[in-house]
PDB file of C-alpha atoms in Angstrom:
ATOM      1  CA  UNK S 457      64.732  44.992 -34.415  1.00 79.00           C
ATOM      2  CA  UNK S 458      67.426  47.346 -33.128  1.00 90.00           C
ATOM      3  CA  UNK S 459      70.624  47.166 -35.174  1.00 95.00           C
ATOM      4  CA  UNK S 460      73.912  46.588 -33.373  1.00 97.00           C
ATOM      5  CA  UNK S 461      77.248  48.093 -34.352  1.00 98.00           C
ATOM      6  CA  UNK S 462      80.531  46.986 -32.800  1.00 98.00           C
ATOM      7  CA  UNK S 463      82.947  49.899 -32.431  1.00 97.00           C
ATOM      8  CA  UNK S 464      86.063  47.765 -32.677  1.00 94.00           C
ATOM      9  CA  UNK S 465      88.400  46.323 -35.245  1.00 91.00           C
ATOM     10  CA  UNK S 466      89.275  43.395 -32.959  1.00 93.00           C
ATOM     11  CA  UNK S 467      88.776  40.009 -34.630  1.00 94.00           C
ATOM     12  CA  UNK S 468      88.486  38.438 -31.149  1.00 95.00           C
ATOM     13  CA  UNK S 469      85.483  40.608 -30.261  1.00 97.00           C
ATOM     14  CA  UNK S 470      83.865  39.886 -33.610  1.00 97.00           C
ATOM     15  CA  UNK S 471      84.291  36.148 -33.039  1.00 97.00           C
ATOM     16  CA  UNK S 472      82.810  36.304 -29.533  1.00 97.00           C
ATOM     17  CA  UNK S 473      79.731  38.248 -30.660  1.00 96.00           C
ATOM     18  CA  UNK S 474      79.247  35.825 -33.533  1.00 95.00           C
ATOM     19  CA  UNK S 475      79.632  32.904 -31.107  1.00 94.00           C
ATOM     20  CA  UNK S 476      76.576  34.006 -29.111  1.00 95.00           C
ATOM     21  CA  UNK S 477      74.448  34.469 -32.219  1.00 95.00           C
ATOM     22  CA  UNK S 478      74.224  38.260 -32.333  1.00 95.00           C
ATOM     23  CA  UNK S 479      74.228  39.830 -35.812  1.00 95.00           C
ATOM     24  CA  UNK S 480      76.154  43.087 -36.043  1.00 96.00           C
ATOM     25  CA  UNK S 481      78.110  45.417 -38.281  1.00 96.00           C
ATOM     26  CA  UNK S 482      81.392  47.071 -37.417  1.00 97.00           C
ATOM     27  CA  UNK S 483      82.311  50.713 -37.251  1.00 97.00           C
ATOM     28  CA  UNK S 484      85.858  51.860 -36.608  1.00 86.00           C
ATOM     29  CA  UNK S 485      86.392  55.090 -34.727  1.00 80.00           C
ATOM     30  CA  UNK S 486      89.856  55.859 -33.380  1.00 88.00           C
ATOM     31  CA  UNK S 487      90.194  57.541 -29.991  1.00 95.00           C
ATOM     32  CA  UNK S 488      93.089  58.711 -27.828  1.00 94.00           C
ATOM     33  CA  UNK S 489      93.807  55.871 -25.387  1.00 93.00           C
ATOM     34  CA  UNK S 490      96.216  57.824 -23.170  1.00 93.00           C
ATOM     35  CA  UNK S 491      95.323  57.474 -19.461  1.00 94.00           C
ATOM     36  CA  UNK S 492      94.358  60.693 -17.695  1.00 95.00           C
ATOM     37  CA  UNK S 493      96.388  61.993 -14.770  1.00 94.00           C
ATOM     38  CA  UNK S 494      95.624  59.993 -11.601  1.00 93.00           C
ATOM     39  CA  UNK S 495      92.984  57.955 -13.449  1.00 96.00           C
ATOM     40  CA  UNK S 496      92.308  54.560 -11.863  1.00 97.00           C
ATOM     41  CA  UNK S 497      92.483  51.462 -14.095  1.00 97.00           C
ATOM     42  CA  UNK S 498      88.739  50.835 -13.665  1.00 98.00           C
ATOM     43  CA  UNK S 499      87.846  54.426 -14.583  1.00 98.00           C
ATOM     44  CA  UNK S 500      90.260  54.210 -17.527  1.00 98.00           C
ATOM     45  CA  UNK S 501      88.746  51.115 -19.174  1.00 98.00           C
ATOM     46  CA  UNK S 502      85.187  52.307 -18.559  1.00 98.00           C
ATOM     47  CA  UNK S 503      85.940  55.723 -20.072  1.00 98.00           C
ATOM     48  CA  UNK S 504      87.558  54.195 -23.155  1.00 97.00           C
ATOM     49  CA  UNK S 505      84.658  51.787 -23.742  1.00 97.00           C
ATOM     50  CA  UNK S 506      82.221  54.726 -23.559  1.00 97.00           C
ATOM     51  CA  UNK S 507      84.365  56.932 -25.804  1.00 97.00           C
ATOM     52  CA  UNK S 508      84.654  54.176 -28.418  1.00 97.00           C
ATOM     53  CA  UNK S 509      80.871  53.717 -28.430  1.00 97.00           C
ATOM     54  CA  UNK S 510      80.296  57.486 -28.699  1.00 97.00           C
ATOM     55  CA  UNK S 511      82.856  57.875 -31.478  1.00 97.00           C
ATOM     56  CA  UNK S 512      81.230  55.005 -33.364  1.00 97.00           C
ATOM     57  CA  UNK S 513      77.768  56.543 -32.978  1.00 96.00           C
ATOM     58  CA  UNK S 514      79.002  59.956 -34.165  1.00 95.00           C
ATOM     59  CA  UNK S 515      80.477  58.343 -37.253  1.00 95.00           C
ATOM     60  CA  UNK S 516      77.230  56.484 -38.006  1.00 95.00           C
ATOM     61  CA  UNK S 517      75.171  59.646 -37.599  1.00 94.00           C
ATOM     62  CA  UNK S 518      76.955  61.118 -40.625  1.00 92.00           C
ATOM     63  CA  UNK S 519      74.875  58.672 -42.685  1.00 92.00           C
ATOM     64  CA  UNK S 520      72.292  57.305 -40.232  1.00 90.00           C
ATOM     65  CA  UNK S 521      70.943  53.746 -40.562  1.00 91.00           C
ATOM     66  CA  UNK S 522      67.290  53.456 -41.569  1.00 87.00           C
ATOM     67  CA  UNK S 523      66.217  51.932 -38.247  1.00 90.00           C
ATOM     68  CA  UNK S 524      67.060  52.261 -34.542  1.00 93.00           C
ATOM     69  CA  UNK S 525      70.578  51.246 -33.624  1.00 96.00           C
ATOM     70  CA  UNK S 526      72.994  51.039 -30.735  1.00 97.00           C
ATOM     71  CA  UNK S 527      76.774  50.850 -30.541  1.00 98.00           C
ATOM     72  CA  UNK S 528      78.903  48.522 -28.434  1.00 98.00           C
ATOM     73  CA  UNK S 529      82.307  49.738 -27.301  1.00 98.00           C
ATOM     74  CA  UNK S 530      84.807  47.691 -25.291  1.00 97.00           C
ATOM     75  CA  UNK S 531      88.251  48.078 -23.814  1.00 97.00           C
ATOM     76  CA  UNK S 532      90.610  45.626 -22.133  1.00 96.00           C
ATOM     77  CA  UNK S 533      93.659  46.445 -20.081  1.00 96.00           C
ATOM     78  CA  UNK S 534      96.184  44.508 -18.029  1.00 98.00           C
ATOM     79  CA  UNK S 535      96.911  45.824 -14.546  1.00 98.00           C
ATOM     80  CA  UNK S 536      99.899  44.934 -12.368  1.00 98.00           C
ATOM     81  CA  UNK S 537     100.092  46.562  -8.941  1.00 95.00           C
ATOM     82  CA  UNK S 538      97.591  49.235 -10.051  1.00 93.00           C
ATOM     83  CA  UNK S 539      99.789  50.050 -13.075  1.00 95.00           C
ATOM     84  CA  UNK S 540      98.151  49.947 -16.496  1.00 96.00           C
ATOM     85  CA  UNK S 541     100.089  47.859 -19.012  1.00 96.00           C
ATOM     86  CA  UNK S 542      98.985  49.014 -22.442  1.00 92.00           C
ATOM     87  CA  UNK S 543     100.079  47.851 -25.873  1.00 93.00           C
ATOM     88  CA  UNK S 544     103.890  47.658 -26.087  1.00 96.00           C
ATOM     89  CA  UNK S 545     105.480  50.219 -28.371  1.00 93.00           C
ATOM     90  CA  UNK S 546     108.552  48.093 -29.096  1.00 96.00           C
ATOM     91  CA  UNK S 547     110.352  44.852 -28.246  1.00 96.00           C
ATOM     92  CA  UNK S 548     112.060  46.267 -25.170  1.00 96.00           C
ATOM     93  CA  UNK S 549     108.749  47.315 -23.629  1.00 97.00           C
ATOM     94  CA  UNK S 550     107.080  44.013 -24.503  1.00 97.00           C
ATOM     95  CA  UNK S 551     109.876  41.999 -22.921  1.00 97.00           C
ATOM     96  CA  UNK S 552     109.808  44.206 -19.820  1.00 97.00           C
ATOM     97  CA  UNK S 553     106.049  43.608 -19.492  1.00 97.00           C
ATOM     98  CA  UNK S 554     106.361  39.848 -19.892  1.00 98.00           C
ATOM     99  CA  UNK S 555     109.180  39.609 -17.359  1.00 98.00           C
ATOM    100  CA  UNK S 556     107.186  41.745 -14.903  1.00 98.00           C
ATOM    101  CA  UNK S 557     104.211  39.373 -15.301  1.00 98.00           C
ATOM    102  CA  UNK S 558     106.395  36.258 -15.052  1.00 98.00           C
ATOM    103  CA  UNK S 559     105.600  34.070 -12.041  1.00 98.00           C
ATOM    104  CA  UNK S 560     102.984  36.503 -10.756  1.00 98.00           C
ATOM    105  CA  UNK S 561      99.260  37.129 -10.715  1.00 98.00           C
ATOM    106  CA  UNK S 562      97.834  40.174 -12.448  1.00 98.00           C
ATOM    107  CA  UNK S 563      94.404  41.624 -13.130  1.00 98.00           C
ATOM    108  CA  UNK S 564      92.662  41.996 -16.480  1.00 98.00           C
ATOM    109  CA  UNK S 565      89.896  44.585 -16.683  1.00 98.00           C
ATOM    110  CA  UNK S 566      87.429  44.646 -19.548  1.00 98.00           C
ATOM    111  CA  UNK S 567      84.760  47.309 -19.828  1.00 98.00           C
ATOM    112  CA  UNK S 568      81.798  47.235 -22.174  1.00 98.00           C
ATOM    113  CA  UNK S 569      79.493  50.129 -23.020  1.00 98.00           C
ATOM    114  CA  UNK S 570      76.297  50.052 -25.063  1.00 98.00           C
ATOM    115  CA  UNK S 571      74.957  53.355 -26.308  1.00 96.00           C
ATOM    116  CA  UNK S 572      71.758  54.301 -28.089  1.00 95.00           C
ATOM    117  CA  UNK S 573      70.051  57.625 -28.677  1.00 92.00           C
ATOM    118  CA  UNK S 574      69.137  58.223 -25.060  1.00 88.00           C
ATOM    119  CA  UNK S 575      71.322  56.177 -22.728  1.00 94.00           C
ATOM    120  CA  UNK S 576      74.637  54.447 -22.164  1.00 96.00           C
ATOM    121  CA  UNK S 577      75.013  51.387 -19.938  1.00 98.00           C
ATOM    122  CA  UNK S 578      78.360  49.978 -18.849  1.00 98.00           C
ATOM    123  CA  UNK S 579      79.884  47.002 -17.077  1.00 98.00           C
ATOM    124  CA  UNK S 580      83.454  46.430 -15.885  1.00 98.00           C
ATOM    125  CA  UNK S 581      84.586  42.824 -15.456  1.00 98.00           C
ATOM    126  CA  UNK S 582      87.628  41.882 -13.364  1.00 98.00           C
ATOM    127  CA  UNK S 583      89.577  38.676 -13.915  1.00 98.00           C
ATOM    128  CA  UNK S 584      92.795  37.414 -12.332  1.00 98.00           C
ATOM    129  CA  UNK S 585      95.448  35.695 -14.429  1.00 98.00           C
ATOM    130  CA  UNK S 586      98.543  33.916 -13.091  1.00 98.00           C
ATOM    131  CA  UNK S 587     101.624  33.355 -15.245  1.00 98.00           C
ATOM    132  CA  UNK S 588     104.195  30.656 -14.673  1.00 98.00           C
ATOM    133  CA  UNK S 589     107.837  31.715 -14.711  1.00 98.00           C
ATOM    134  CA  UNK S 590     108.850  32.884 -18.185  1.00 98.00           C
ATOM    135  CA  UNK S 591     112.447  32.784 -19.389  1.00 97.00           C
ATOM    136  CA  UNK S 592     113.951  35.683 -21.305  1.00 96.00           C
ATOM    137  CA  UNK S 593     114.428  33.361 -24.280  1.00 97.00           C
ATOM    138  CA  UNK S 594     110.727  32.480 -24.267  1.00 97.00           C
ATOM    139  CA  UNK S 595     109.776  36.144 -24.046  1.00 97.00           C
ATOM    140  CA  UNK S 596     112.022  36.942 -27.031  1.00 97.00           C
ATOM    141  CA  UNK S 597     110.621  34.056 -29.080  1.00 97.00           C
ATOM    142  CA  UNK S 598     107.097  35.176 -28.247  1.00 98.00           C
ATOM    143  CA  UNK S 599     107.836  38.726 -29.383  1.00 97.00           C
ATOM    144  CA  UNK S 600     109.304  37.364 -32.628  1.00 97.00           C
ATOM    145  CA  UNK S 601     105.960  35.639 -33.339  1.00 97.00           C
ATOM    146  CA  UNK S 602     104.370  39.065 -33.808  1.00 96.00           C
ATOM    147  CA  UNK S 603     101.442  38.280 -31.515  1.00 96.00           C
ATOM    148  CA  UNK S 604     102.221  40.719 -28.646  1.00 95.00           C
ATOM    149  CA  UNK S 605     102.451  43.859 -30.784  1.00 92.00           C
ATOM    150  CA  UNK S 606      98.855  45.101 -30.502  1.00 89.00           C
ATOM    151  CA  UNK S 607      97.852  43.389 -27.250  1.00 93.00           C
ATOM    152  CA  UNK S 608      97.312  44.979 -23.838  1.00 94.00           C
ATOM    153  CA  UNK S 609     100.013  43.722 -21.502  1.00 96.00           C
ATOM    154  CA  UNK S 610     101.914  42.311 -24.465  1.00 97.00           C
ATOM    155  CA  UNK S 611     100.111  38.962 -24.680  1.00 97.00           C
ATOM    156  CA  UNK S 612      97.035  37.181 -26.063  1.00 97.00           C
ATOM    157  CA  UNK S 613      95.544  34.555 -23.730  1.00 97.00           C
ATOM    158  CA  UNK S 614      93.756  32.855 -26.645  1.00 96.00           C
ATOM    159  CA  UNK S 615      96.952  32.607 -28.678  1.00 96.00           C
ATOM    160  CA  UNK S 616     100.513  31.432 -28.190  1.00 97.00           C
ATOM    161  CA  UNK S 617     100.662  32.971 -24.703  1.00 97.00           C
ATOM    162  CA  UNK S 618      98.242  30.307 -23.442  1.00 97.00           C
ATOM    163  CA  UNK S 619     101.329  28.292 -22.468  1.00 97.00           C
ATOM    164  CA  UNK S 620     102.249  30.984 -19.911  1.00 98.00           C
ATOM    165  CA  UNK S 621      98.914  30.849 -18.079  1.00 98.00           C
ATOM    166  CA  UNK S 622      98.953  28.632 -14.990  1.00 98.00           C
ATOM    167  CA  UNK S 623      95.629  29.896 -13.649  1.00 98.00           C
ATOM    168  CA  UNK S 624      92.672  32.129 -14.443  1.00 98.00           C
ATOM    169  CA  UNK S 625      89.957  33.243 -12.060  1.00 98.00           C
ATOM    170  CA  UNK S 626      87.024  35.099 -13.619  1.00 98.00           C
ATOM    171  CA  UNK S 627      85.797  35.429 -17.191  1.00 98.00           C
ATOM    172  CA  UNK S 628      87.979  33.875 -19.877  1.00 98.00           C
ATOM    173  CA  UNK S 629      86.074  35.684 -22.624  1.00 98.00           C
ATOM    174  CA  UNK S 630      86.645  38.999 -20.823  1.00 98.00           C
ATOM    175  CA  UNK S 631      90.399  38.362 -20.844  1.00 98.00           C
ATOM    176  CA  UNK S 632      90.132  37.652 -24.582  1.00 97.00           C
ATOM    177  CA  UNK S 633      88.350  40.989 -25.025  1.00 97.00           C
ATOM    178  CA  UNK S 634      84.568  40.695 -24.543  1.00 98.00           C
ATOM    179  CA  UNK S 635      82.785  39.245 -21.485  1.00 98.00           C
ATOM    180  CA  UNK S 636      79.980  37.342 -23.204  1.00 97.00           C
ATOM    181  CA  UNK S 637      77.811  36.867 -20.106  1.00 97.00           C
ATOM    182  CA  UNK S 638      77.712  40.564 -19.245  1.00 98.00           C
ATOM    183  CA  UNK S 639      77.488  41.558 -22.909  1.00 98.00           C
ATOM    184  CA  UNK S 640      74.450  39.331 -23.403  1.00 97.00           C
ATOM    185  CA  UNK S 641      72.817  40.859 -20.321  1.00 97.00           C
ATOM    186  CA  UNK S 642      73.354  44.425 -21.522  1.00 97.00           C
ATOM    187  CA  UNK S 643      72.218  43.633 -25.055  1.00 97.00           C
ATOM    188  CA  UNK S 644      68.972  42.323 -23.565  1.00 96.00           C
ATOM    189  CA  UNK S 645      68.416  45.734 -21.951  1.00 96.00           C
ATOM    190  CA  UNK S 646      68.499  47.220 -25.457  1.00 96.00           C
ATOM    191  CA  UNK S 647      66.136  44.650 -26.965  1.00 95.00           C
ATOM    192  CA  UNK S 648      68.843  42.619 -28.723  1.00 96.00           C
ATOM    193  CA  UNK S 649      68.580  38.887 -27.949  1.00 95.00           C
ATOM    194  CA  UNK S 650      71.338  36.293 -28.250  1.00 95.00           C
ATOM    195  CA  UNK S 651      71.090  33.045 -30.226  1.00 94.00           C
ATOM    196  CA  UNK S 652      69.316  34.751 -33.132  1.00 91.00           C
ATOM    197  CA  UNK S 653      70.801  32.143 -35.463  1.00 82.00           C
ATOM    198  CA  UNK S 654      69.452  29.225 -33.392  1.00 80.00           C
ATOM    199  CA  UNK S 655      67.112  26.897 -35.264  1.00 64.00           C
ATOM    200  CA  UNK S 656      64.554  25.254 -32.969  1.00 60.00           C
ATOM    201  CA  UNK S 657      63.615  21.740 -34.068  1.00 62.00           C
TER     202      UNK S 657
END
């Protein structure tokens, strides 16, 4: 069977792949996540997912696995009025992001890319998230928790920030970091089934 490598250090993505019964190994390959000039949010997340998968494959080819393999790359970004909200660099930026999202609806884009020796297939999943009004005190307390530091848009929907979410339309797992429905579909195209750990009685 084709081996799968996840080009991500995200514990959320590891948990979601494990949840659907897909065995995998991880490979970490850092890339430059700076948006290109005039790059749309959709093009941005799709490019980063592809670049992560390619960087992971290049790293693996230095000491190739014994059998066929493919690499899964993913990227998630928060978009408000067509503006990409990346990972906050400091408290001031995190608080500014949270206050901008307060009481409003925003979009979360997650792209996945699966790459093998001859092809790369991608999907981009859009979800809408609405926040209730957030006070400045709440935003400061949330920053102090440490959770927003490495999260796109400065929040984690599966964590403490769940209390801010008044509505979500789309894929919850995509907002977390990996759309499991679309991921399962793409994995099937590469001969990797889900539920491999399922015992049939």
